[in-house]
Amino acid sequence: GFNGFFLNTKSEAFSDIRVRKAIDLLIDREAIVNVALSGVGTPGRTAFPEMNFAHDVLDTPQKPNVEKAKELLKAAGKNDGFSFTLCTDTNPINQTMAQMLQKMMYDGGIDMKIQKVDFGTLLAKGKRGHYEAIVIQWSGRIDPDQNIYSWLYSGASNNYAAYSNPHVDAALEAARASQDILQRKQLYHQMDTY
C-alpha cells in the first residue's frame, strides 16, 4: 500500500509540470517515514515498492533539493511562492504527515494550508476533484497494474489528480495486456519517464 500526496492537475496552482516537480523535490520522504510512520514503511516516489517487479530507479525518491525546487518555481513564474490547501482526514498519522509537508513546502517558499475533514468527505472531495492537494491511502495489491492503473489512467476511478497523458495511458494499457514480466517492467519504466 501507499500514502499518496496528490496534486489536482486541473487546479491553476499545479497545471505547470515545473511546479509539480518542485514540490516533488521539497518532500523529504525518509523523514516522513521516520517521524509520521515511526519508521514503518519505505520512502517511495511511485506505487511500486522495492519488492515489486515493476520497481526501478525512477521509483526511488530523490534527495530533497530546496534550491533546485526554487529554480523550478521561478521558471514557472512563481518565484514569489504561492499558496495552496492540502485536504486530509483526521487520522493522527495523516495530521503529522500534513504538518511535515507544510514545513517542507514553507522551506521552498510555498504557503500550504491544511484542511481537516472526516474520511468520507475526503473521499468525496477526491472523487469530485474539489481540492487542490489531497492525502489518500491505498491498501495495495500484489500486481502493479492494480496499484497504478486506476490512479493514473485518464478518467479512471481513482484518478483524483485528474492526470491525463496519452503516452502513460498507452503504456498502462500495454502493460495490462501483457503476461511478460520483463516487457511489463519496461512499459512501467517508460510510463515513469513522462
PDB file of C-alpha atoms in Angstrom:
ATOM      1  CA  GLY A   1       0.000   0.000   0.000  1.00  0.00           C
ATOM      2  CA  PHE A   2       0.939   3.639  -0.067  1.00  0.00           C
ATOM      3  CA  ASN A   3       0.139   7.078   1.271  1.00  0.00           C
ATOM      4  CA  GLY A   4      -0.298   9.303  -1.751  1.00  0.00           C
ATOM      5  CA  PHE A   5       0.104  13.080  -1.915  1.00  0.00           C
ATOM      6  CA  PHE A   6      -1.973  14.038  -4.946  1.00  0.00           C
ATOM      7  CA  LEU A   7      -1.924  17.408  -6.688  1.00  0.00           C
ATOM      8  CA  ASN A   8      -5.015  18.345  -8.687  1.00  0.00           C
ATOM      9  CA  THR A   9      -3.616  18.995 -12.167  1.00  0.00           C
ATOM     10  CA  LYS A  10      -6.784  20.905 -13.091  1.00  0.00           C
ATOM     11  CA  SER A  11      -6.028  23.421 -10.347  1.00  0.00           C
ATOM     12  CA  GLU A  12      -4.245  26.553 -11.613  1.00  0.00           C
ATOM     13  CA  ALA A  13      -1.628  26.081  -8.917  1.00  0.00           C
ATOM     14  CA  PHE A  14      -0.483  22.716 -10.333  1.00  0.00           C
ATOM     15  CA  SER A  15      -1.130  22.966 -14.072  1.00  0.00           C
ATOM     16  CA  ASP A  16       2.585  23.595 -14.737  1.00  0.00           C
ATOM     17  CA  ILE A  17       4.726  20.441 -14.504  1.00  0.00           C
ATOM     18  CA  ARG A  18       7.639  22.505 -13.158  1.00  0.00           C
ATOM     19  CA  VAL A  19       5.583  23.332 -10.061  1.00  0.00           C
ATOM     20  CA  ARG A  20       4.786  19.645  -9.528  1.00  0.00           C
ATOM     21  CA  LYS A  21       8.471  18.743  -9.974  1.00  0.00           C
ATOM     22  CA  ALA A  22       9.436  21.472  -7.488  1.00  0.00           C
ATOM     23  CA  ILE A  23       7.059  20.057  -4.901  1.00  0.00           C
ATOM     24  CA  ASP A  24       8.499  16.584  -5.511  1.00  0.00           C
ATOM     25  CA  LEU A  25      11.960  17.996  -4.725  1.00  0.00           C
ATOM     26  CA  LEU A  26      10.759  19.604  -1.493  1.00  0.00           C
ATOM     27  CA  ILE A  27       9.418  16.390   0.047  1.00  0.00           C
ATOM     28  CA  ASP A  28      11.707  14.503   2.419  1.00  0.00           C
ATOM     29  CA  ARG A  29      10.031  11.110   2.261  1.00  0.00           C
ATOM     30  CA  GLU A  30      12.571   9.480   4.539  1.00  0.00           C
ATOM     31  CA  ALA A  31      11.755  11.993   7.285  1.00  0.00           C
ATOM     32  CA  ILE A  32       8.027  11.343   6.823  1.00  0.00           C
ATOM     33  CA  VAL A  33       8.549   7.578   7.193  1.00  0.00           C
ATOM     34  CA  ASN A  34      10.786   8.025  10.235  1.00  0.00           C
ATOM     35  CA  VAL A  35       8.591  10.560  12.065  1.00  0.00           C
ATOM     36  CA  ALA A  36       4.959  10.169  10.952  1.00  0.00           C
ATOM     37  CA  LEU A  37       5.142   6.418  10.400  1.00  0.00           C
ATOM     38  CA  SER A  38       7.592   5.645  13.243  1.00  0.00           C
ATOM     39  CA  GLY A  39       9.987   4.039  10.769  1.00  0.00           C
ATOM     40  CA  VAL A  40       7.414   1.541   9.495  1.00  0.00           C
ATOM     41  CA  GLY A  41       7.468   1.910   5.728  1.00  0.00           C
ATOM     42  CA  THR A  42       9.755   2.638   2.836  1.00  0.00           C
ATOM     43  CA  PRO A  43      10.212   6.054   1.233  1.00  0.00           C
ATOM     44  CA  GLY A  44       8.759   5.861  -2.264  1.00  0.00           C
ATOM     45  CA  ARG A  45       8.042   8.067  -5.222  1.00  0.00           C
ATOM     46  CA  THR A  46       5.556   5.858  -7.074  1.00  0.00           C
ATOM     47  CA  ALA A  47       3.230   2.966  -6.324  1.00  0.00           C
ATOM     48  CA  PHE A  48       5.987   0.413  -6.992  1.00  0.00           C
ATOM     49  CA  PRO A  49       7.854  -0.608  -3.816  1.00  0.00           C
ATOM     50  CA  GLU A  50      11.295  -2.223  -3.976  1.00  0.00           C
ATOM     51  CA  MET A  51       9.912  -5.752  -3.667  1.00  0.00           C
ATOM     52  CA  ASN A  52       7.678  -5.319  -6.736  1.00  0.00           C
ATOM     53  CA  PHE A  53       8.994  -6.463 -10.133  1.00  0.00           C
ATOM     54  CA  ALA A  54       7.933  -3.126 -11.668  1.00  0.00           C
ATOM     55  CA  HIS A  55      10.213  -1.124  -9.347  1.00  0.00           C
ATOM     56  CA  ASP A  56      13.211   0.606 -10.910  1.00  0.00           C
ATOM     57  CA  VAL A  57      15.493   3.551 -10.266  1.00  0.00           C
ATOM     58  CA  LEU A  58      12.792   6.116 -11.179  1.00  0.00           C
ATOM     59  CA  ASP A  59      10.662   4.866  -8.293  1.00  0.00           C
ATOM     60  CA  THR A  60      13.336   5.759  -5.750  1.00  0.00           C
ATOM     61  CA  PRO A  61      12.825   9.248  -4.313  1.00  0.00           C
ATOM     62  CA  GLN A  62      15.423  11.903  -4.947  1.00  0.00           C
ATOM     63  CA  LYS A  63      17.017  13.636  -2.000  1.00  0.00           C
ATOM     64  CA  PRO A  64      15.219  16.907  -1.218  1.00  0.00           C
ATOM     65  CA  ASN A  65      16.741  19.861  -3.066  1.00  0.00           C
ATOM     66  CA  VAL A  66      15.265  23.190  -1.966  1.00  0.00           C
ATOM     67  CA  GLU A  67      17.455  25.287  -4.277  1.00  0.00           C
ATOM     68  CA  LYS A  68      16.536  23.262  -7.377  1.00  0.00           C
ATOM     69  CA  ALA A  69      12.870  23.435  -6.339  1.00  0.00           C
ATOM     70  CA  LYS A  70      13.095  27.229  -6.073  1.00  0.00           C
ATOM     71  CA  GLU A  71      14.681  27.370  -9.539  1.00  0.00           C
ATOM     72  CA  LEU A  72      11.783  25.369 -10.986  1.00  0.00           C
ATOM     73  CA  LEU A  73       9.236  27.597  -9.241  1.00  0.00           C
ATOM     74  CA  LYS A  74      10.974  30.694 -10.587  1.00  0.00           C
ATOM     75  CA  ALA A  75      10.947  29.228 -14.119  1.00  0.00           C
ATOM     76  CA  ALA A  76       7.201  28.583 -13.689  1.00  0.00           C
ATOM     77  CA  GLY A  77       6.625  32.232 -12.755  1.00  0.00           C
ATOM     78  CA  LYS A  78       6.150  31.504  -9.043  1.00  0.00           C
ATOM     79  CA  ASN A  79       9.424  32.957  -7.734  1.00  0.00           C
ATOM     80  CA  ASP A  80       7.475  34.779  -5.017  1.00  0.00           C
ATOM     81  CA  GLY A  81       5.916  31.498  -3.969  1.00  0.00           C
ATOM     82  CA  PHE A  82       2.227  30.695  -3.888  1.00  0.00           C
ATOM     83  CA  SER A  83      -0.399  29.253  -1.596  1.00  0.00           C
ATOM     84  CA  PHE A  84      -2.493  26.097  -1.731  1.00  0.00           C
ATOM     85  CA  THR A  85      -4.600  23.971   0.604  1.00  0.00           C
ATOM     86  CA  LEU A  86      -3.946  20.320   1.416  1.00  0.00           C
ATOM     87  CA  CYS A  87      -7.042  18.333   2.343  1.00  0.00           C
ATOM     88  CA  THR A  88      -6.526  15.419   4.721  1.00  0.00           C
ATOM     89  CA  ASP A  89      -8.535  13.336   7.147  1.00  0.00           C
ATOM     90  CA  THR A  90      -8.381  13.478  10.938  1.00  0.00           C
ATOM     91  CA  ASN A  91      -6.173  10.398  11.394  1.00  0.00           C
ATOM     92  CA  PRO A  92      -3.275  11.433  13.704  1.00  0.00           C
ATOM     93  CA  ILE A  93      -0.665   9.919  11.366  1.00  0.00           C
ATOM     94  CA  ASN A  94      -2.031  11.888   8.427  1.00  0.00           C
ATOM     95  CA  GLN A  95      -2.129  15.026  10.544  1.00  0.00           C
ATOM     96  CA  THR A  96       1.561  14.592  11.337  1.00  0.00           C
ATOM     97  CA  MET A  97       2.331  13.986   7.653  1.00  0.00           C
ATOM     98  CA  ALA A  98       0.383  17.105   6.694  1.00  0.00           C
ATOM     99  CA  GLN A  99       2.270  19.217   9.223  1.00  0.00           C
ATOM    100  CA  MET A 100       5.588  17.864   7.962  1.00  0.00           C
ATOM    101  CA  LEU A 101       4.611  18.589   4.356  1.00  0.00           C
ATOM    102  CA  GLN A 102       3.578  22.092   5.406  1.00  0.00           C
ATOM    103  CA  LYS A 103       7.070  22.747   6.792  1.00  0.00           C
ATOM    104  CA  MET A 104       8.740  21.265   3.694  1.00  0.00           C
ATOM    105  CA  MET A 105       6.640  23.483   1.421  1.00  0.00           C
ATOM    106  CA  TYR A 106       7.447  26.521   3.584  1.00  0.00           C
ATOM    107  CA  ASP A 107      11.165  25.865   3.072  1.00  0.00           C
ATOM    108  CA  GLY A 108      10.546  26.254  -0.673  1.00  0.00           C
ATOM    109  CA  GLY A 109       8.578  29.472  -0.273  1.00  0.00           C
ATOM    110  CA  ILE A 110       5.158  27.842  -0.558  1.00  0.00           C
ATOM    111  CA  ASP A 111       2.350  28.565   1.896  1.00  0.00           C
ATOM    112  CA  MET A 112       0.462  25.294   2.360  1.00  0.00           C
ATOM    113  CA  LYS A 113      -2.683  25.420   4.449  1.00  0.00           C
ATOM    114  CA  ILE A 114      -4.197  22.269   5.976  1.00  0.00           C
ATOM    115  CA  GLN A 115      -7.901  21.455   5.827  1.00  0.00           C
ATOM    116  CA  LYS A 116      -9.022  18.564   8.068  1.00  0.00           C
ATOM    117  CA  VAL A 117     -12.192  16.678   7.144  1.00  0.00           C
ATOM    118  CA  ASP A 118     -13.738  13.313   8.013  1.00  0.00           C
ATOM    119  CA  PHE A 119     -12.693  10.404   5.804  1.00  0.00           C
ATOM    120  CA  GLY A 120     -15.997  10.217   3.905  1.00  0.00           C
ATOM    121  CA  THR A 121     -15.773  13.894   2.998  1.00  0.00           C
ATOM    122  CA  LEU A 122     -12.140  13.422   1.968  1.00  0.00           C
ATOM    123  CA  LEU A 123     -13.099  10.644  -0.468  1.00  0.00           C
ATOM    124  CA  ALA A 124     -15.989  12.690  -1.850  1.00  0.00           C
ATOM    125  CA  LYS A 125     -13.698  15.695  -2.407  1.00  0.00           C
ATOM    126  CA  GLY A 126     -11.176  13.444  -4.144  1.00  0.00           C
ATOM    127  CA  LYS A 127     -13.734  11.818  -6.436  1.00  0.00           C
ATOM    128  CA  ARG A 128     -15.227  15.187  -7.414  1.00  0.00           C
ATOM    129  CA  GLY A 129     -11.890  16.959  -7.785  1.00  0.00           C
ATOM    130  CA  HIS A 130     -12.888  19.558  -5.182  1.00  0.00           C
ATOM    131  CA  TYR A 131      -9.423  20.089  -3.745  1.00  0.00           C
ATOM    132  CA  GLU A 132      -6.013  21.490  -4.657  1.00  0.00           C
ATOM    133  CA  ALA A 133      -3.939  18.792  -2.933  1.00  0.00           C
ATOM    134  CA  ILE A 134      -5.024  15.718  -1.014  1.00  0.00           C
ATOM    135  CA  VAL A 135      -3.539  12.839   1.003  1.00  0.00           C
ATOM    136  CA  ILE A 136      -5.121   9.450   0.300  1.00  0.00           C
ATOM    137  CA  GLN A 137      -4.061   5.946   1.331  1.00  0.00           C
ATOM    138  CA  TRP A 138      -4.285   2.802  -0.775  1.00  0.00           C
ATOM    139  CA  SER A 139      -4.109  -0.635   0.814  1.00  0.00           C
ATOM    140  CA  GLY A 140      -2.119  -2.022  -2.108  1.00  0.00           C
ATOM    141  CA  ARG A 141      -2.320  -5.035  -4.391  1.00  0.00           C
ATOM    142  CA  ILE A 142       0.259  -7.624  -5.497  1.00  0.00           C
ATOM    143  CA  ASP A 143       0.129  -6.852  -9.222  1.00  0.00           C
ATOM    144  CA  PRO A 144       1.465  -3.397 -10.186  1.00  0.00           C
ATOM    145  CA  ASP A 145      -1.481  -2.804 -12.543  1.00  0.00           C
ATOM    146  CA  GLN A 146      -3.819  -2.791  -9.554  1.00  0.00           C
ATOM    147  CA  ASN A 147      -1.640  -0.202  -7.784  1.00  0.00           C
ATOM    148  CA  ILE A 148      -1.270   2.248 -10.653  1.00  0.00           C
ATOM    149  CA  TYR A 149      -3.888   1.927 -13.418  1.00  0.00           C
ATOM    150  CA  SER A 150      -6.880   3.346 -11.556  1.00  0.00           C
ATOM    151  CA  TRP A 151      -4.741   6.192 -10.153  1.00  0.00           C
ATOM    152  CA  LEU A 152      -3.106   7.438 -13.372  1.00  0.00           C
ATOM    153  CA  TYR A 153      -5.130   6.285 -16.369  1.00  0.00           C
ATOM    154  CA  SER A 154      -7.123   9.162 -17.888  1.00  0.00           C
ATOM    155  CA  GLY A 155     -10.595   9.229 -16.358  1.00  0.00           C
ATOM    156  CA  ALA A 156     -10.020   6.141 -14.177  1.00  0.00           C
ATOM    157  CA  SER A 157     -11.932   5.702 -10.924  1.00  0.00           C
ATOM    158  CA  ASN A 158      -9.163   6.759  -8.511  1.00  0.00           C
ATOM    159  CA  ASN A 159      -7.505   9.357 -10.746  1.00  0.00           C
ATOM    160  CA  TYR A 160      -8.121  12.095  -8.194  1.00  0.00           C
ATOM    161  CA  ALA A 161      -5.300  14.207  -9.632  1.00  0.00           C
ATOM    162  CA  ALA A 162      -7.152  14.409 -12.988  1.00  0.00           C
ATOM    163  CA  TYR A 163      -3.856  13.382 -14.603  1.00  0.00           C
ATOM    164  CA  SER A 164      -4.089  12.695 -18.326  1.00  0.00           C
ATOM    165  CA  ASN A 165      -1.248  11.713 -20.631  1.00  0.00           C
ATOM    166  CA  PRO A 166      -1.795   9.621 -23.787  1.00  0.00           C
ATOM    167  CA  HIS A 167       1.723   8.140 -23.556  1.00  0.00           C
ATOM    168  CA  VAL A 168       1.097   6.979 -19.988  1.00  0.00           C
ATOM    169  CA  ASP A 169      -2.332   5.614 -20.973  1.00  0.00           C
ATOM    170  CA  ALA A 170      -0.766   3.609 -23.833  1.00  0.00           C
ATOM    171  CA  ALA A 171       1.953   2.180 -21.552  1.00  0.00           C
ATOM    172  CA  LEU A 172      -0.616   1.245 -18.898  1.00  0.00           C
ATOM    173  CA  GLU A 173      -2.843  -0.452 -21.472  1.00  0.00           C
ATOM    174  CA  ALA A 174       0.061  -2.420 -22.965  1.00  0.00           C
ATOM    175  CA  ALA A 175       1.355  -3.474 -19.530  1.00  0.00           C
ATOM    176  CA  ARG A 176      -2.131  -4.554 -18.532  1.00  0.00           C
ATOM    177  CA  ALA A 177      -2.434  -6.745 -21.641  1.00  0.00           C
ATOM    178  CA  SER A 178       0.996  -8.418 -21.400  1.00  0.00           C
ATOM    179  CA  GLN A 179       1.958 -11.541 -19.466  1.00  0.00           C
ATOM    180  CA  ASP A 180       5.698 -10.964 -19.983  1.00  0.00           C
ATOM    181  CA  ILE A 181       7.137  -9.582 -16.725  1.00  0.00           C
ATOM    182  CA  LEU A 182      10.202  -8.055 -18.384  1.00  0.00           C
ATOM    183  CA  GLN A 183       8.074  -6.324 -21.017  1.00  0.00           C
ATOM    184  CA  ARG A 184       5.714  -5.037 -18.329  1.00  0.00           C
ATOM    185  CA  LYS A 185       8.635  -3.719 -16.265  1.00  0.00           C
ATOM    186  CA  GLN A 186       9.924  -1.877 -19.349  1.00  0.00           C
ATOM    187  CA  LEU A 187       6.464  -0.399 -20.009  1.00  0.00           C
ATOM    188  CA  TYR A 188       6.138   0.817 -16.413  1.00  0.00           C
ATOM    189  CA  HIS A 189       9.616   2.332 -16.667  1.00  0.00           C
ATOM    190  CA  GLN A 190       8.619   4.029 -19.910  1.00  0.00           C
ATOM    191  CA  MET A 191       5.473   5.365 -18.202  1.00  0.00           C
ATOM    192  CA  ASP A 192       7.592   6.849 -15.394  1.00  0.00           C
ATOM    193  CA  THR A 193       9.626   8.881 -17.886  1.00  0.00           C
ATOM    194  CA  TYR A 194       6.636  11.037 -18.903  1.00  0.00           C
TER     195      TYR A 194
END
